[in-house]
């Protein structure tokens, strides 16, 4: 008994690239799940700024997760120690416990990097 199998490479390629095909649906599901993990892992309200989409890239379909919060680079990469000076006022004002404190400048100790997007990518596999 002879069995013959014919593989149509063009049909397989179209199936992989079609917008609502099984590959695109699986990619959208994984991208959505990874974006939800990133929103959970993000500090403060930064998770509300996370969006996702599936688009056609140079090598086929790709899932894209974006965080549009203005402080995202500082959270992902961390900051070095720096001095904070007032921009328009003559002094900085902030609360320390029940008291209001004024200062001409503040020495910020810097922040450690928190790469929550890479962590979400590893957890969302």
Coordinates of C-alpha atoms in Angstrom, one line a residue:
X1 CA 0.0 0.0 0.0
X2 CA 1.6 3.3 -1.1
X3 CA 0.8 6.6 0.6
X4 CA 1.5 9.9 -1.1
X5 CA 1.7 13.2 0.7
X6 CA 1.8 16.5 -1.1
X7 CA 2.9 19.7 0.8
X8 CA 1.8 22.9 -0.8
X9 CA 4.3 25.5 0.6
X10 CA 2.3 28.4 -0.6
X11 CA -0.8 27.3 1.2
X12 CA 1.1 26.8 4.4
X13 CA 2.8 30.2 4.1
X14 CA -0.6 31.9 3.6
X15 CA -2.1 30.0 6.6
X16 CA 0.7 31.3 8.8
X17 CA 0.3 34.9 7.5
X18 CA -3.5 35.3 7.4
X19 CA -4.8 37.9 9.8
X20 CA -7.4 35.7 11.6
X21 CA -5.8 32.3 11.2
X22 CA -4.8 29.9 14.0
X23 CA -1.3 31.3 14.3
X24 CA -2.6 34.9 14.6
X25 CA -5.1 33.9 17.2
X26 CA -2.5 32.0 19.3
X27 CA -0.1 35.0 19.0
X28 CA -2.9 37.4 20.1
X29 CA -3.7 35.2 23.1
X30 CA -0.1 35.1 24.2
X31 CA 0.4 38.8 23.7
X32 CA -2.7 39.6 25.7
X33 CA -1.6 37.3 28.5
X34 CA 1.9 38.8 28.6
X35 CA 0.4 42.4 28.6
X36 CA -1.8 41.5 31.5
X37 CA 1.2 40.1 33.4
X38 CA 3.1 43.3 32.6
X39 CA 0.2 45.4 33.9
X40 CA 0.3 43.5 37.2
X41 CA 4.1 43.7 37.6
X42 CA 4.2 47.5 36.7
X43 CA 4.7 49.9 39.7
X44 CA 2.0 52.3 40.7
X45 CA -0.4 53.3 37.9
X46 CA 2.0 52.5 35.1
X47 CA 0.0 49.3 34.3
X48 CA -2.9 51.4 33.1
X49 CA -0.7 52.7 30.3
X50 CA 0.1 49.3 28.8
X51 CA -1.5 48.4 25.5
X52 CA -0.9 45.5 23.1
X53 CA -1.5 44.6 19.4
X54 CA -0.6 42.1 16.7
X55 CA 0.8 43.5 13.6
X56 CA 2.5 42.4 10.4
X57 CA 6.3 43.0 10.7
X58 CA 9.2 42.4 8.3
X59 CA 9.4 38.7 9.3
X60 CA 5.6 38.0 9.6
X61 CA 3.2 38.5 12.4
X62 CA 4.5 39.9 15.7
X63 CA 3.0 40.8 19.0
X64 CA 3.7 44.3 20.3
X65 CA 3.4 45.5 24.0
X66 CA 3.7 49.2 24.6
X67 CA 3.9 51.2 27.8
X68 CA 3.2 54.9 27.1
X69 CA 3.8 56.2 30.7
X70 CA 6.3 59.1 30.6
X71 CA 8.4 57.6 33.4
X72 CA 8.8 54.2 31.7
X73 CA 12.5 54.6 30.7
X74 CA 13.4 55.7 34.2
X75 CA 11.7 52.7 35.8
X76 CA 13.1 50.2 33.3
X77 CA 16.7 51.5 33.4
X78 CA 16.8 53.0 36.9
X79 CA 18.4 56.4 37.8
X80 CA 21.7 57.5 39.2
X81 CA 21.8 59.7 42.4
X82 CA 20.9 63.3 41.4
X83 CA 20.0 66.7 42.8
X84 CA 16.4 67.9 42.5
X85 CA 16.0 71.7 42.3
X86 CA 12.8 73.7 42.0
X87 CA 11.9 74.9 38.5
X88 CA 9.7 77.9 39.1
X89 CA 9.6 78.4 42.8
X90 CA 12.4 79.4 45.2
X91 CA 12.1 76.2 47.3
X92 CA 10.7 72.7 47.2
X93 CA 7.8 71.9 49.5
X94 CA 6.9 68.4 50.7
X95 CA 5.4 66.7 53.7
X96 CA 7.5 64.7 56.2
X97 CA 5.0 63.2 58.6
X98 CA 2.7 65.9 59.9
X99 CA 5.1 68.7 59.1
X100 CA 5.6 70.7 55.9
X101 CA 9.3 71.0 55.0
X102 CA 10.9 73.5 52.5
X103 CA 14.3 72.9 50.9
X104 CA 16.4 74.7 48.3
X105 CA 17.4 71.4 46.8
X106 CA 17.1 67.6 47.6
X107 CA 19.7 64.9 47.0
X108 CA 17.8 62.0 45.5
X109 CA 19.5 58.6 46.1
X110 CA 18.5 57.2 42.7
X111 CA 16.3 54.2 41.9
X112 CA 17.1 50.6 41.1
X113 CA 16.1 49.3 37.7
X114 CA 12.7 47.5 37.5
X115 CA 12.5 45.8 34.1
X116 CA 8.9 44.6 34.6
X117 CA 8.4 44.2 30.8
X118 CA 11.2 41.6 30.4
X119 CA 10.0 39.9 33.6
X120 CA 6.4 39.7 32.1
X121 CA 7.9 38.4 28.8
X122 CA 9.6 35.5 30.7
X123 CA 6.5 34.8 32.7
X124 CA 4.1 34.9 29.7
X125 CA 5.8 32.1 27.7

